[in-house]
Amino acid sequence: MNQPSRAPLILALVLVGLNLRPSMAAIGPLLTSIRSSIPLSYTLISLLTMLPVLAMGFAMFRGARLAARWGEHRAIAVSLLVIGLASLARLYASTALDLILSAVVAGAGIAVIQSVMPGIIKSRFPDAVALLMGVYVTAIMGGAALSASASPFIGGWFGGWQHALAAWSALAAVALAAWYAIRGEIVSFSAAEQGAAAPAESFSSRPRAWLLGIFFGLGTASYTCVLAWLPPFYVEQGWQDTHAGLLLAYLTSMEVVSGLVTPALASRSLDRRPVLLLVLASVIAGFSGLILAPTAYPIVWAGLLGFGIGGLFPMSLIVAMDHMDAPRRAGQLTAFVQGVGYLIAALSPLIAGYIKDVSSSFTQAWLLLALVSAGMVAMVARFRPAEYPRHFAVQAARR
C-alpha cells in the first residue's frame, strides 16, 4: 500500500467504527422518555441490547463469507447502509417491537463490519496491527460516548426520543461517503489477495478458538451490561436522565482513552498478559465500587470500568489475531471468536434485567460480573505466545 493512501483509509476506518455502537448506546440515556411512551419491563428493555448482540453473534459467522462473495468494500458499504436505515426507521417507532426490530437489523449490519475489519487492518497495516486495532476500537467506543452524551440533548432540541435515535443515521451517511471514497484501494487490494486466499475454514474443532471466544464473550458481557443498565441504575439513585447519560459518556470516553493506551502498551511485547491483567483488575475494582459505594465516588467507578472494559475489548481481539500470521485467516479466526463471544455476551443484559425485576436491585448483577472478571484472570495465564503455533499447527502447515 502506498504511503499517501494511509490517511484516507485510517479516516474511513474511524468513521466506520463510530457507527458500530450508537444504535445500542443511545437507548440507556433515553430510557425514561421511552418508557413514558411505551410500557416496558426491565426484562423487556434488556431485549433492546440483548437481541442486537445476539444478531451480531449469528451474523459474525456469515460476515467472512459475505466478504468473500461480495468483496470487503461492498460488504462494509451495504452494512453501513443497513445500520443507517435501521436508525432512520426509529423516527417512526411507536411500539417495543419497532425498537427491537430496528436494533436487530442494526446489530446484523454491525456484525458484518466487525467480522471483516480486523482482517483489513492486519493486511493493510501488518507492522502496526495493535496500534491500528486500538484506533479502530477507540472509534467504536467514541461512537458510544458521543451517542450516550448527545442523545438526551438531541431529543430535547428536536422534540422526542424518536428524533434522538434516528439522528444517528446521519453519521452512517457520512461514514458511507468516506468508505465509498476509498473503494479503489480496498477493491484492488482484495483482488490482489484473492489468488492466494485460503478457503474459509471452521474453527469449531479447535479448543483454543473456543477459549478465545469465551474470553471475548465474558469481557463483552461487562460492556453490554454496563451499556444497558448503568444509566437506569443511577436514575434509580436519584439522578436526572441527562446526568446519567453523561456518566455513561464519561465511562465510554475512558474506554476511548484505554482503547488507545492499552494497545500501545501491549505493542511493546508479544506477551499481552500483563496488560490483560491490568485491565481486568480495573474492571473488578469498578464493579466492586458500584456494589459497595455507588453514590460516593461514581466518577471513580465509571472511570475504572471504562478503562478496564475499553482495554479488554481490543486486547481480546489482538490476542486472537496474534495466533495467526496470514491476514485473511486471522480475520476468519476473529470472526469466529466474536461470533461465539457475542452469543455469550447477549445473555448478560437479559440476566441483569431479570435480576432487577425479581430483586429490585442491580447489585447482584454487578457482583456476578465482578466474579466473572475474576475468573477471566485465571484464563489469562493460558495466553503464552510461545504456545500459539501449536494450537493452529495444521493451519500453519497450510500456509
mmCIF file of C-alpha atoms in Angstrom:
data_model
loop_
_atom_site.group_PDB
_atom_site.id
_atom_site.type_symbol
_atom_site.label_atom_id
_atom_site.label_comp_id
_atom_site.label_asym_id
_atom_site.label_seq_id
_atom_site.Cartn_x
_atom_site.Cartn_y
_atom_site.Cartn_z
ATOM 1 C CA MET A 1 0.000 0.000 0.000
ATOM 2 C CA ASN A 2 1.386 3.385 -0.943
ATOM 3 C CA GLN A 3 2.148 5.671 1.991
ATOM 4 C CA PRO A 4 -0.069 8.599 0.850
ATOM 5 C CA SER A 5 -3.146 6.336 0.897
ATOM 6 C CA ARG A 6 -2.899 5.523 4.604
ATOM 7 C CA ALA A 7 -4.530 8.712 5.942
ATOM 8 C CA PRO A 8 -7.807 8.398 3.953
ATOM 9 C CA LEU A 9 -8.043 4.724 4.883
ATOM 10 C CA ILE A 10 -7.472 5.438 8.571
ATOM 11 C CA LEU A 11 -10.075 8.208 8.457
ATOM 12 C CA ALA A 12 -12.563 5.847 6.806
ATOM 13 C CA LEU A 13 -11.842 3.175 9.445
ATOM 14 C CA VAL A 14 -12.521 5.711 12.195
ATOM 15 C CA LEU A 15 -15.786 6.911 10.639
ATOM 16 C CA VAL A 16 -16.987 3.351 10.141
ATOM 17 C CA GLY A 17 -16.074 2.496 13.741
ATOM 18 C CA LEU A 18 -18.062 5.452 15.071
ATOM 19 C CA ASN A 19 -21.237 3.833 13.705
ATOM 20 C CA LEU A 20 -20.920 0.497 15.491
ATOM 21 C CA ARG A 21 -22.439 1.425 18.889
ATOM 22 C CA PRO A 22 -24.906 4.397 18.694
ATOM 23 C CA SER A 23 -27.853 2.103 17.903
ATOM 24 C CA MET A 24 -27.311 0.465 21.318
ATOM 25 C CA ALA A 25 -25.638 3.170 23.402
ATOM 26 C CA ALA A 26 -28.327 5.800 22.745
ATOM 27 C CA ILE A 27 -31.065 3.687 24.358
ATOM 28 C CA GLY A 28 -29.982 3.817 28.018
ATOM 29 C CA PRO A 29 -29.878 7.619 28.468
ATOM 30 C CA LEU A 30 -33.310 7.919 26.797
ATOM 31 C CA LEU A 31 -34.912 5.086 28.737
ATOM 32 C CA THR A 32 -37.140 7.235 30.958
ATOM 33 C CA SER A 33 -38.522 9.086 27.938
ATOM 34 C CA ILE A 34 -39.053 5.838 26.041
ATOM 35 C CA ARG A 35 -40.852 4.217 28.964
ATOM 36 C CA SER A 36 -43.169 7.224 29.250
ATOM 37 C CA SER A 37 -44.387 6.416 25.717
ATOM 38 C CA ILE A 38 -44.020 2.630 25.611
ATOM 39 C CA PRO A 39 -44.653 0.496 28.730
ATOM 40 C CA LEU A 40 -41.589 -1.701 29.160
ATOM 41 C CA SER A 41 -40.472 -4.033 31.940
ATOM 42 C CA TYR A 42 -36.773 -4.209 32.710
ATOM 43 C CA THR A 43 -36.650 -7.707 31.250
ATOM 44 C CA LEU A 44 -38.200 -6.425 28.009
ATOM 45 C CA ILE A 45 -35.871 -3.418 27.963
ATOM 46 C CA SER A 46 -32.942 -5.820 28.149
ATOM 47 C CA LEU A 47 -34.007 -7.216 24.763
ATOM 48 C CA LEU A 48 -33.052 -3.872 23.186
ATOM 49 C CA THR A 49 -29.432 -4.702 23.976
ATOM 50 C CA MET A 50 -29.618 -8.483 24.055
ATOM 51 C CA LEU A 51 -31.205 -9.102 20.664
ATOM 52 C CA PRO A 52 -28.868 -6.912 18.577
ATOM 53 C CA VAL A 53 -25.886 -8.510 20.316
ATOM 54 C CA LEU A 54 -27.415 -11.924 19.633
ATOM 55 C CA ALA A 55 -27.880 -10.918 15.988
ATOM 56 C CA MET A 56 -24.242 -9.837 15.951
ATOM 57 C CA GLY A 57 -23.218 -13.255 17.218
ATOM 58 C CA PHE A 58 -25.089 -15.146 14.496
ATOM 59 C CA ALA A 59 -24.157 -12.702 11.724
ATOM 60 C CA MET A 60 -20.461 -12.897 12.632
ATOM 61 C CA PHE A 61 -20.356 -16.424 11.248
ATOM 62 C CA ARG A 62 -21.652 -15.157 7.895
ATOM 63 C CA GLY A 63 -19.611 -11.962 7.661
ATOM 64 C CA ALA A 64 -16.447 -13.528 6.258
ATOM 65 C CA ARG A 65 -18.451 -15.477 3.668
ATOM 66 C CA LEU A 66 -20.311 -12.342 2.602
ATOM 67 C CA ALA A 67 -16.996 -10.528 2.233
ATOM 68 C CA ALA A 68 -15.622 -13.388 0.132
ATOM 69 C CA ARG A 69 -18.719 -13.306 -2.079
ATOM 70 C CA TRP A 70 -19.251 -9.542 -2.376
ATOM 71 C CA GLY A 71 -15.766 -8.211 -1.624
ATOM 72 C CA GLU A 72 -14.709 -6.443 1.555
ATOM 73 C CA HIS A 73 -15.630 -2.962 0.344
ATOM 74 C CA ARG A 74 -19.155 -3.845 -0.754
ATOM 75 C CA ALA A 75 -19.854 -5.885 2.399
ATOM 76 C CA ILE A 76 -18.990 -2.950 4.639
ATOM 77 C CA ALA A 77 -20.800 -0.419 2.425
ATOM 78 C CA VAL A 78 -24.031 -2.455 2.461
ATOM 79 C CA SER A 79 -23.709 -2.920 6.219
ATOM 80 C CA LEU A 80 -23.358 0.830 6.774
ATOM 81 C CA LEU A 81 -26.475 1.366 4.680
ATOM 82 C CA VAL A 82 -28.350 -1.207 6.785
ATOM 83 C CA ILE A 83 -27.257 0.492 10.031
ATOM 84 C CA GLY A 84 -28.295 3.899 8.721
ATOM 85 C CA LEU A 85 -31.729 2.742 7.560
ATOM 86 C CA ALA A 86 -32.366 0.900 10.832
ATOM 87 C CA SER A 87 -31.566 4.077 12.772
ATOM 88 C CA LEU A 88 -33.715 6.225 10.492
ATOM 89 C CA ALA A 89 -36.663 3.841 10.923
ATOM 90 C CA ARG A 90 -36.716 4.677 14.627
ATOM 91 C CA LEU A 91 -38.151 8.076 13.748
ATOM 92 C CA TYR A 92 -41.456 6.226 13.312
ATOM 93 C CA ALA A 93 -41.089 3.801 16.239
ATOM 94 C CA SER A 94 -44.194 3.600 18.393
ATOM 95 C CA THR A 95 -44.014 0.112 19.915
ATOM 96 C CA ALA A 96 -41.472 -2.097 21.644
ATOM 97 C CA LEU A 97 -41.451 -4.324 18.564
ATOM 98 C CA ASP A 98 -40.408 -1.376 16.380
ATOM 99 C CA LEU A 99 -37.426 -0.677 18.627
ATOM 100 C CA ILE A 100 -36.444 -4.330 18.883
ATOM 101 C CA LEU A 101 -36.608 -4.978 15.134
ATOM 102 C CA SER A 102 -34.549 -1.882 14.330
ATOM 103 C CA ALA A 103 -31.995 -2.942 16.949
ATOM 104 C CA VAL A 104 -31.722 -6.461 15.497
ATOM 105 C CA VAL A 105 -31.296 -5.171 11.921
ATOM 106 C CA ALA A 106 -28.628 -2.695 13.030
ATOM 107 C CA GLY A 107 -26.905 -5.462 15.011
ATOM 108 C CA ALA A 108 -26.629 -7.647 11.906
ATOM 109 C CA GLY A 109 -25.015 -4.801 9.967
ATOM 110 C CA ILE A 110 -22.610 -4.108 12.822
ATOM 111 C CA ALA A 111 -21.602 -7.772 12.960
ATOM 112 C CA VAL A 112 -20.643 -7.976 9.301
ATOM 113 C CA ILE A 113 -18.409 -4.918 9.654
ATOM 114 C CA GLN A 114 -16.753 -6.220 12.815
ATOM 115 C CA SER A 115 -16.127 -9.616 11.241
ATOM 116 C CA VAL A 116 -14.393 -8.096 8.206
ATOM 117 C CA MET A 117 -12.493 -5.135 9.650
ATOM 118 C CA PRO A 118 -9.777 -6.989 11.662
ATOM 119 C CA GLY A 119 -8.631 -8.783 8.506
ATOM 120 C CA ILE A 120 -8.491 -5.471 6.627
ATOM 121 C CA ILE A 121 -6.388 -3.943 9.389
ATOM 122 C CA LYS A 122 -3.982 -6.895 9.577
ATOM 123 C CA SER A 123 -3.489 -6.938 5.799
ATOM 124 C CA ARG A 124 -3.140 -3.166 5.275
ATOM 125 C CA PHE A 125 -1.144 -2.436 8.431
ATOM 126 C CA PRO A 126 0.889 -5.624 9.077
ATOM 127 C CA ASP A 127 3.558 -3.803 11.095
ATOM 128 C CA ALA A 128 1.148 -1.873 13.315
ATOM 129 C CA VAL A 129 -1.749 -4.228 13.971
ATOM 130 C CA ALA A 130 -2.031 -3.479 17.705
ATOM 131 C CA LEU A 131 -1.913 0.297 17.191
ATOM 132 C CA LEU A 132 -4.445 0.333 14.341
ATOM 133 C CA MET A 133 -6.753 -2.023 16.214
ATOM 134 C CA GLY A 134 -6.520 0.477 19.043
ATOM 135 C CA VAL A 135 -7.530 3.326 16.727
ATOM 136 C CA TYR A 136 -10.426 1.309 15.290
ATOM 137 C CA VAL A 137 -11.726 0.168 18.682
ATOM 138 C CA THR A 138 -11.292 3.682 20.047
ATOM 139 C CA ALA A 139 -13.592 4.898 17.290
ATOM 140 C CA ILE A 140 -16.162 2.262 18.304
ATOM 141 C CA MET A 141 -16.019 3.428 21.917
ATOM 142 C CA GLY A 142 -16.063 7.039 20.773
ATOM 143 C CA GLY A 143 -19.315 6.425 18.924
ATOM 144 C CA ALA A 144 -20.812 5.026 22.118
ATOM 145 C CA ALA A 145 -19.626 8.034 24.128
ATOM 146 C CA LEU A 146 -20.925 10.502 21.568
ATOM 147 C CA SER A 147 -24.360 8.900 21.321
ATOM 148 C CA ALA A 148 -24.737 8.424 25.083
ATOM 149 C CA SER A 149 -23.912 12.054 25.842
ATOM 150 C CA ALA A 150 -25.668 13.739 22.930
ATOM 151 C CA SER A 151 -28.880 11.733 22.562
ATOM 152 C CA PRO A 152 -30.764 13.270 25.534
ATOM 153 C CA PHE A 153 -29.930 16.756 24.251
ATOM 154 C CA ILE A 154 -30.921 15.897 20.671
ATOM 155 C CA GLY A 155 -34.225 14.604 21.991
ATOM 156 C CA GLY A 156 -34.778 17.842 23.873
ATOM 157 C CA TRP A 157 -33.907 20.028 20.874
ATOM 158 C CA PHE A 158 -35.910 18.140 18.236
ATOM 159 C CA GLY A 159 -38.935 17.036 20.191
ATOM 160 C CA GLY A 160 -38.582 13.474 21.377
ATOM 161 C CA TRP A 161 -36.632 10.298 21.763
ATOM 162 C CA GLN A 162 -37.557 9.087 18.254
ATOM 163 C CA HIS A 163 -35.654 12.013 16.744
ATOM 164 C CA ALA A 164 -32.727 11.401 19.078
ATOM 165 C CA LEU A 165 -32.430 7.764 17.956
ATOM 166 C CA ALA A 166 -32.982 8.495 14.259
ATOM 167 C CA ALA A 167 -30.404 11.295 14.194
ATOM 168 C CA TRP A 168 -27.561 8.770 14.159
ATOM 169 C CA SER A 169 -28.469 7.770 10.610
ATOM 170 C CA ALA A 170 -26.659 10.955 9.544
ATOM 171 C CA LEU A 171 -23.407 9.592 10.991
ATOM 172 C CA ALA A 172 -23.855 6.426 8.927
ATOM 173 C CA ALA A 173 -24.316 8.544 5.793
ATOM 174 C CA VAL A 174 -21.038 10.369 6.453
ATOM 175 C CA ALA A 175 -19.186 7.083 7.000
ATOM 176 C CA LEU A 176 -20.692 5.599 3.838
ATOM 177 C CA ALA A 177 -19.455 8.561 1.798
ATOM 178 C CA ALA A 178 -15.943 8.234 3.256
ATOM 179 C CA TRP A 179 -15.900 4.476 2.667
ATOM 180 C CA TYR A 180 -17.045 4.939 -0.923
ATOM 181 C CA ALA A 181 -14.187 7.403 -1.469
ATOM 182 C CA ILE A 182 -11.539 4.742 -0.719
ATOM 183 C CA ARG A 183 -13.234 1.976 -2.696
ATOM 184 C CA GLY A 184 -10.406 1.775 -5.276
ATOM 185 C CA GLU A 185 -7.817 0.866 -2.683
ATOM 186 C CA ILE A 186 -9.913 -1.732 -0.879
ATOM 187 C CA VAL A 187 -11.129 -3.390 -4.076
ATOM 188 C CA SER A 188 -7.695 -3.508 -5.718
ATOM 189 C CA PHE A 189 -6.035 -4.871 -2.580
ATOM 190 C CA SER A 190 -8.713 -7.537 -2.197
ATOM 191 C CA ALA A 191 -8.267 -8.575 -5.825
ATOM 192 C CA ALA A 192 -4.517 -8.899 -5.346
ATOM 193 C CA GLU A 193 -5.094 -11.180 -2.339
ATOM 194 C CA GLN A 194 -7.773 -13.291 -3.982
ATOM 195 C CA GLY A 195 -5.471 -15.708 -5.748
ATOM 196 C CA ALA A 196 -3.577 -16.585 -2.574
ATOM 197 C CA ALA A 197 -6.584 -16.502 -0.269
ATOM 198 C CA ALA A 198 -7.151 -19.556 1.866
ATOM 199 C CA PRO A 199 -10.640 -21.045 1.751
ATOM 200 C CA ALA A 200 -12.847 -20.300 4.724
ATOM 201 C CA GLU A 201 -12.446 -22.936 7.397
ATOM 202 C CA SER A 202 -14.313 -23.931 10.518
ATOM 203 C CA PHE A 203 -12.640 -23.377 13.855
ATOM 204 C CA SER A 204 -15.295 -25.280 15.775
ATOM 205 C CA SER A 205 -12.927 -28.221 16.333
ATOM 206 C CA ARG A 206 -10.201 -26.017 17.828
ATOM 207 C CA PRO A 207 -10.293 -25.786 21.649
ATOM 208 C CA ARG A 208 -8.126 -22.657 21.569
ATOM 209 C CA ALA A 209 -10.615 -20.903 19.271
ATOM 210 C CA TRP A 210 -13.389 -21.655 21.766
ATOM 211 C CA LEU A 211 -11.246 -20.410 24.655
ATOM 212 C CA LEU A 212 -10.617 -17.148 22.809
ATOM 213 C CA GLY A 213 -14.326 -16.837 22.019
ATOM 214 C CA ILE A 214 -15.380 -17.446 25.618
ATOM 215 C CA PHE A 215 -12.797 -14.945 26.880
ATOM 216 C CA PHE A 216 -14.020 -12.315 24.428
ATOM 217 C CA GLY A 217 -17.652 -13.072 25.320
ATOM 218 C CA LEU A 218 -17.191 -12.780 29.068
ATOM 219 C CA GLY A 219 -15.393 -9.458 28.650
ATOM 220 C CA THR A 220 -18.039 -8.151 26.267
ATOM 221 C CA ALA A 221 -20.746 -9.195 28.742
ATOM 222 C CA SER A 222 -19.489 -6.495 31.084
ATOM 223 C CA TYR A 223 -19.620 -3.948 28.273
ATOM 224 C CA THR A 224 -23.141 -4.781 27.121
ATOM 225 C CA CYS A 225 -24.497 -4.897 30.664
ATOM 226 C CA VAL A 226 -22.965 -1.559 31.623
ATOM 227 C CA LEU A 227 -24.145 -0.035 28.357
ATOM 228 C CA ALA A 228 -27.719 -1.149 29.002
ATOM 229 C CA TRP A 229 -28.053 -0.664 32.749
ATOM 230 C CA LEU A 230 -25.621 1.906 34.139
ATOM 231 C CA PRO A 231 -27.835 4.942 33.283
ATOM 232 C CA PRO A 232 -31.034 3.332 34.699
ATOM 233 C CA PHE A 233 -29.051 2.278 37.778
ATOM 234 C CA TYR A 234 -28.085 5.875 38.527
ATOM 235 C CA VAL A 235 -31.526 7.221 37.629
ATOM 236 C CA GLU A 236 -32.757 4.979 40.436
ATOM 237 C CA GLN A 237 -30.200 6.632 42.686
ATOM 238 C CA GLY A 238 -31.993 9.941 42.043
ATOM 239 C CA TRP A 239 -30.008 11.242 39.065
ATOM 240 C CA GLN A 240 -31.571 13.023 36.103
ATOM 241 C CA ASP A 241 -31.533 11.279 32.696
ATOM 242 C CA THR A 242 -29.058 13.751 31.241
ATOM 243 C CA HIS A 243 -26.659 13.328 34.168
ATOM 244 C CA ALA A 244 -26.858 9.538 33.944
ATOM 245 C CA GLY A 245 -26.239 9.785 30.215
ATOM 246 C CA LEU A 246 -23.218 11.992 30.814
ATOM 247 C CA LEU A 247 -21.837 9.457 33.290
ATOM 248 C CA LEU A 248 -22.114 6.754 30.620
ATOM 249 C CA ALA A 249 -20.477 9.149 28.188
ATOM 250 C CA TYR A 250 -17.634 9.690 30.667
ATOM 251 C CA LEU A 251 -17.273 5.919 31.063
ATOM 252 C CA THR A 252 -17.111 5.446 27.307
ATOM 253 C CA SER A 253 -14.663 8.341 26.995
ATOM 254 C CA MET A 254 -12.408 6.410 29.368
ATOM 255 C CA GLU A 255 -12.894 3.443 27.052
ATOM 256 C CA VAL A 256 -11.633 5.662 24.245
ATOM 257 C CA VAL A 257 -8.520 6.564 26.236
ATOM 258 C CA SER A 258 -7.919 2.946 27.181
ATOM 259 C CA GLY A 259 -8.518 1.801 23.605
ATOM 260 C CA LEU A 260 -5.538 3.907 22.579
ATOM 261 C CA VAL A 261 -3.298 3.416 25.607
ATOM 262 C CA THR A 262 -3.552 -0.334 26.217
ATOM 263 C CA PRO A 263 -2.782 -1.491 22.636
ATOM 264 C CA ALA A 264 0.165 0.935 22.613
ATOM 265 C CA LEU A 265 1.454 -0.616 25.842
ATOM 266 C CA ALA A 266 0.818 -4.123 24.522
ATOM 267 C CA SER A 267 2.674 -3.409 21.262
ATOM 268 C CA ARG A 268 5.965 -3.341 23.203
ATOM 269 C CA SER A 269 5.868 -7.103 23.756
ATOM 270 C CA LEU A 270 4.336 -10.188 22.172
ATOM 271 C CA ASP A 271 3.255 -11.259 25.658
ATOM 272 C CA ARG A 272 -0.048 -9.436 26.196
ATOM 273 C CA ARG A 273 -0.771 -10.963 29.611
ATOM 274 C CA PRO A 274 0.452 -8.093 31.842
ATOM 275 C CA VAL A 275 -1.836 -5.634 30.050
ATOM 276 C CA LEU A 276 -4.753 -8.075 30.198
ATOM 277 C CA LEU A 277 -4.287 -8.453 33.962
ATOM 278 C CA LEU A 278 -4.166 -4.667 34.354
ATOM 279 C CA VAL A 279 -7.468 -4.076 32.574
ATOM 280 C CA LEU A 280 -9.201 -6.963 34.350
ATOM 281 C CA ALA A 281 -8.111 -5.565 37.725
ATOM 282 C CA SER A 282 -9.636 -2.241 36.715
ATOM 283 C CA VAL A 283 -12.961 -3.893 35.779
ATOM 284 C CA ILE A 284 -13.125 -5.798 39.075
ATOM 285 C CA ALA A 285 -12.388 -2.615 41.057
ATOM 286 C CA GLY A 286 -15.081 -0.701 39.160
ATOM 287 C CA PHE A 287 -17.795 -3.274 39.797
ATOM 288 C CA SER A 288 -16.730 -3.503 43.450
ATOM 289 C CA GLY A 289 -17.289 0.242 43.755
ATOM 290 C CA LEU A 290 -20.780 0.001 42.252
ATOM 291 C CA ILE A 291 -21.591 -2.703 44.808
ATOM 292 C CA LEU A 292 -20.130 -1.105 47.926
ATOM 293 C CA ALA A 293 -20.479 2.670 47.437
ATOM 294 C CA PRO A 294 -22.229 3.545 44.163
ATOM 295 C CA THR A 295 -23.063 7.161 45.019
ATOM 296 C CA ALA A 296 -19.891 8.005 46.950
ATOM 297 C CA TYR A 297 -17.424 8.061 44.045
ATOM 298 C CA PRO A 298 -19.363 7.419 40.821
ATOM 299 C CA ILE A 299 -16.717 9.129 38.693
ATOM 300 C CA VAL A 300 -14.049 6.795 40.050
ATOM 301 C CA TRP A 301 -16.096 3.638 39.488
ATOM 302 C CA ALA A 302 -17.132 4.696 35.993
ATOM 303 C CA GLY A 303 -13.535 5.600 35.170
ATOM 304 C CA LEU A 304 -12.211 2.234 36.354
ATOM 305 C CA LEU A 305 -14.890 0.356 34.415
ATOM 306 C CA GLY A 306 -14.279 2.444 31.309
ATOM 307 C CA PHE A 307 -10.527 1.940 31.400
ATOM 308 C CA GLY A 308 -10.852 -1.788 32.013
ATOM 309 C CA ILE A 309 -13.619 -2.535 29.500
ATOM 310 C CA GLY A 310 -12.108 -0.207 26.912
ATOM 311 C CA GLY A 311 -8.804 -2.051 27.089
ATOM 312 C CA LEU A 312 -10.254 -5.534 27.306
ATOM 313 C CA PHE A 313 -12.132 -5.264 24.006
ATOM 314 C CA PRO A 314 -9.153 -4.548 21.704
ATOM 315 C CA MET A 315 -6.779 -6.738 23.703
ATOM 316 C CA SER A 316 -9.093 -9.757 23.332
ATOM 317 C CA LEU A 317 -9.078 -9.315 19.554
ATOM 318 C CA ILE A 318 -5.343 -8.605 19.400
ATOM 319 C CA VAL A 319 -4.586 -11.824 21.307
ATOM 320 C CA ALA A 320 -6.793 -13.736 18.863
ATOM 321 C CA MET A 321 -5.030 -12.162 15.868
ATOM 322 C CA ASP A 322 -1.637 -12.990 17.404
ATOM 323 C CA HIS A 323 -2.403 -16.676 16.844
ATOM 324 C CA MET A 324 -2.376 -16.276 13.032
ATOM 325 C CA ASP A 325 0.143 -14.676 10.673
ATOM 326 C CA ALA A 326 -1.926 -14.737 7.467
ATOM 327 C CA PRO A 327 -4.305 -11.710 7.445
ATOM 328 C CA ARG A 328 -7.273 -13.493 5.900
ATOM 329 C CA ARG A 329 -7.012 -16.425 8.296
ATOM 330 C CA ALA A 330 -6.620 -14.038 11.229
ATOM 331 C CA GLY A 331 -9.792 -12.326 10.075
ATOM 332 C CA GLN A 332 -11.624 -15.660 9.915
ATOM 333 C CA LEU A 333 -10.457 -16.548 13.418
ATOM 334 C CA THR A 334 -11.509 -13.197 14.891
ATOM 335 C CA ALA A 335 -14.903 -13.546 13.194
ATOM 336 C CA PHE A 336 -15.351 -16.929 14.894
ATOM 337 C CA VAL A 337 -14.154 -15.529 18.231
ATOM 338 C CA GLN A 338 -16.563 -12.600 18.018
ATOM 339 C CA GLY A 339 -19.429 -14.849 16.917
ATOM 340 C CA VAL A 340 -19.020 -17.091 19.954
ATOM 341 C CA GLY A 341 -18.362 -14.097 22.176
ATOM 342 C CA TYR A 342 -21.399 -12.071 21.207
ATOM 343 C CA LEU A 343 -23.690 -15.073 21.646
ATOM 344 C CA ILE A 344 -22.392 -15.321 25.218
ATOM 345 C CA ALA A 345 -22.496 -11.560 25.848
ATOM 346 C CA ALA A 346 -26.073 -11.284 24.585
ATOM 347 C CA LEU A 347 -27.306 -13.069 27.697
ATOM 348 C CA SER A 348 -25.866 -10.567 30.184
ATOM 349 C CA PRO A 349 -28.407 -7.705 29.755
ATOM 350 C CA LEU A 350 -31.271 -10.212 29.933
ATOM 351 C CA ILE A 351 -29.878 -11.818 33.099
ATOM 352 C CA ALA A 352 -29.304 -8.395 34.681
ATOM 353 C CA GLY A 353 -32.804 -7.246 33.718
ATOM 354 C CA TYR A 354 -34.301 -10.389 35.221
ATOM 355 C CA ILE A 355 -32.261 -9.882 38.395
ATOM 356 C CA LYS A 356 -33.579 -6.326 38.583
ATOM 357 C CA ASP A 357 -37.183 -7.450 38.137
ATOM 358 C CA VAL A 358 -37.006 -10.118 40.867
ATOM 359 C CA SER A 359 -34.725 -8.354 43.366
ATOM 360 C CA SER A 360 -35.377 -4.640 42.686
ATOM 361 C CA SER A 361 -31.619 -4.082 42.553
ATOM 362 C CA PHE A 362 -28.744 -4.242 40.080
ATOM 363 C CA THR A 363 -26.247 -5.010 42.873
ATOM 364 C CA GLN A 364 -26.382 -8.772 42.354
ATOM 365 C CA ALA A 365 -25.764 -8.274 38.621
ATOM 366 C CA TRP A 366 -22.654 -6.176 39.351
ATOM 367 C CA LEU A 367 -21.465 -8.866 41.770
ATOM 368 C CA LEU A 368 -21.926 -11.587 39.160
ATOM 369 C CA LEU A 369 -19.928 -9.588 36.597
ATOM 370 C CA ALA A 370 -17.144 -8.965 39.134
ATOM 371 C CA LEU A 371 -16.901 -12.711 39.768
ATOM 372 C CA VAL A 372 -16.854 -13.429 36.029
ATOM 373 C CA SER A 373 -13.998 -10.933 35.591
ATOM 374 C CA ALA A 374 -12.084 -12.626 38.406
ATOM 375 C CA GLY A 375 -12.495 -15.936 36.580
ATOM 376 C CA MET A 376 -11.044 -14.368 33.437
ATOM 377 C CA VAL A 377 -7.832 -13.654 35.350
ATOM 378 C CA ALA A 378 -7.225 -17.418 35.521
ATOM 379 C CA MET A 379 -7.813 -17.700 31.766
ATOM 380 C CA VAL A 380 -5.122 -15.092 31.021
ATOM 381 C CA ALA A 381 -2.403 -17.455 32.269
ATOM 382 C CA ARG A 382 -3.026 -19.682 29.228
ATOM 383 C CA PHE A 383 -2.156 -16.966 26.697
ATOM 384 C CA ARG A 384 1.565 -17.731 26.393
ATOM 385 C CA PRO A 385 2.837 -16.533 22.981
ATOM 386 C CA ALA A 386 5.332 -19.414 22.685
ATOM 387 C CA GLU A 387 2.416 -21.867 22.638
ATOM 388 C CA TYR A 388 0.347 -20.124 19.956
ATOM 389 C CA PRO A 389 1.695 -22.071 16.927
ATOM 390 C CA ARG A 390 0.803 -25.496 18.292
ATOM 391 C CA HIS A 391 -2.854 -24.570 18.708
ATOM 392 C CA PHE A 392 -3.214 -23.988 14.959
ATOM 393 C CA ALA A 393 -0.409 -26.229 13.677
ATOM 394 C CA VAL A 394 -2.422 -27.548 10.736
ATOM 395 C CA GLN A 395 -3.256 -24.037 9.581
ATOM 396 C CA ALA A 396 0.379 -23.059 9.891
ATOM 397 C CA ALA A 397 1.405 -26.009 7.714
ATOM 398 C CA ARG A 398 -1.053 -24.991 5.012
ATOM 399 C CA ARG A 399 0.361 -21.519 4.850
#
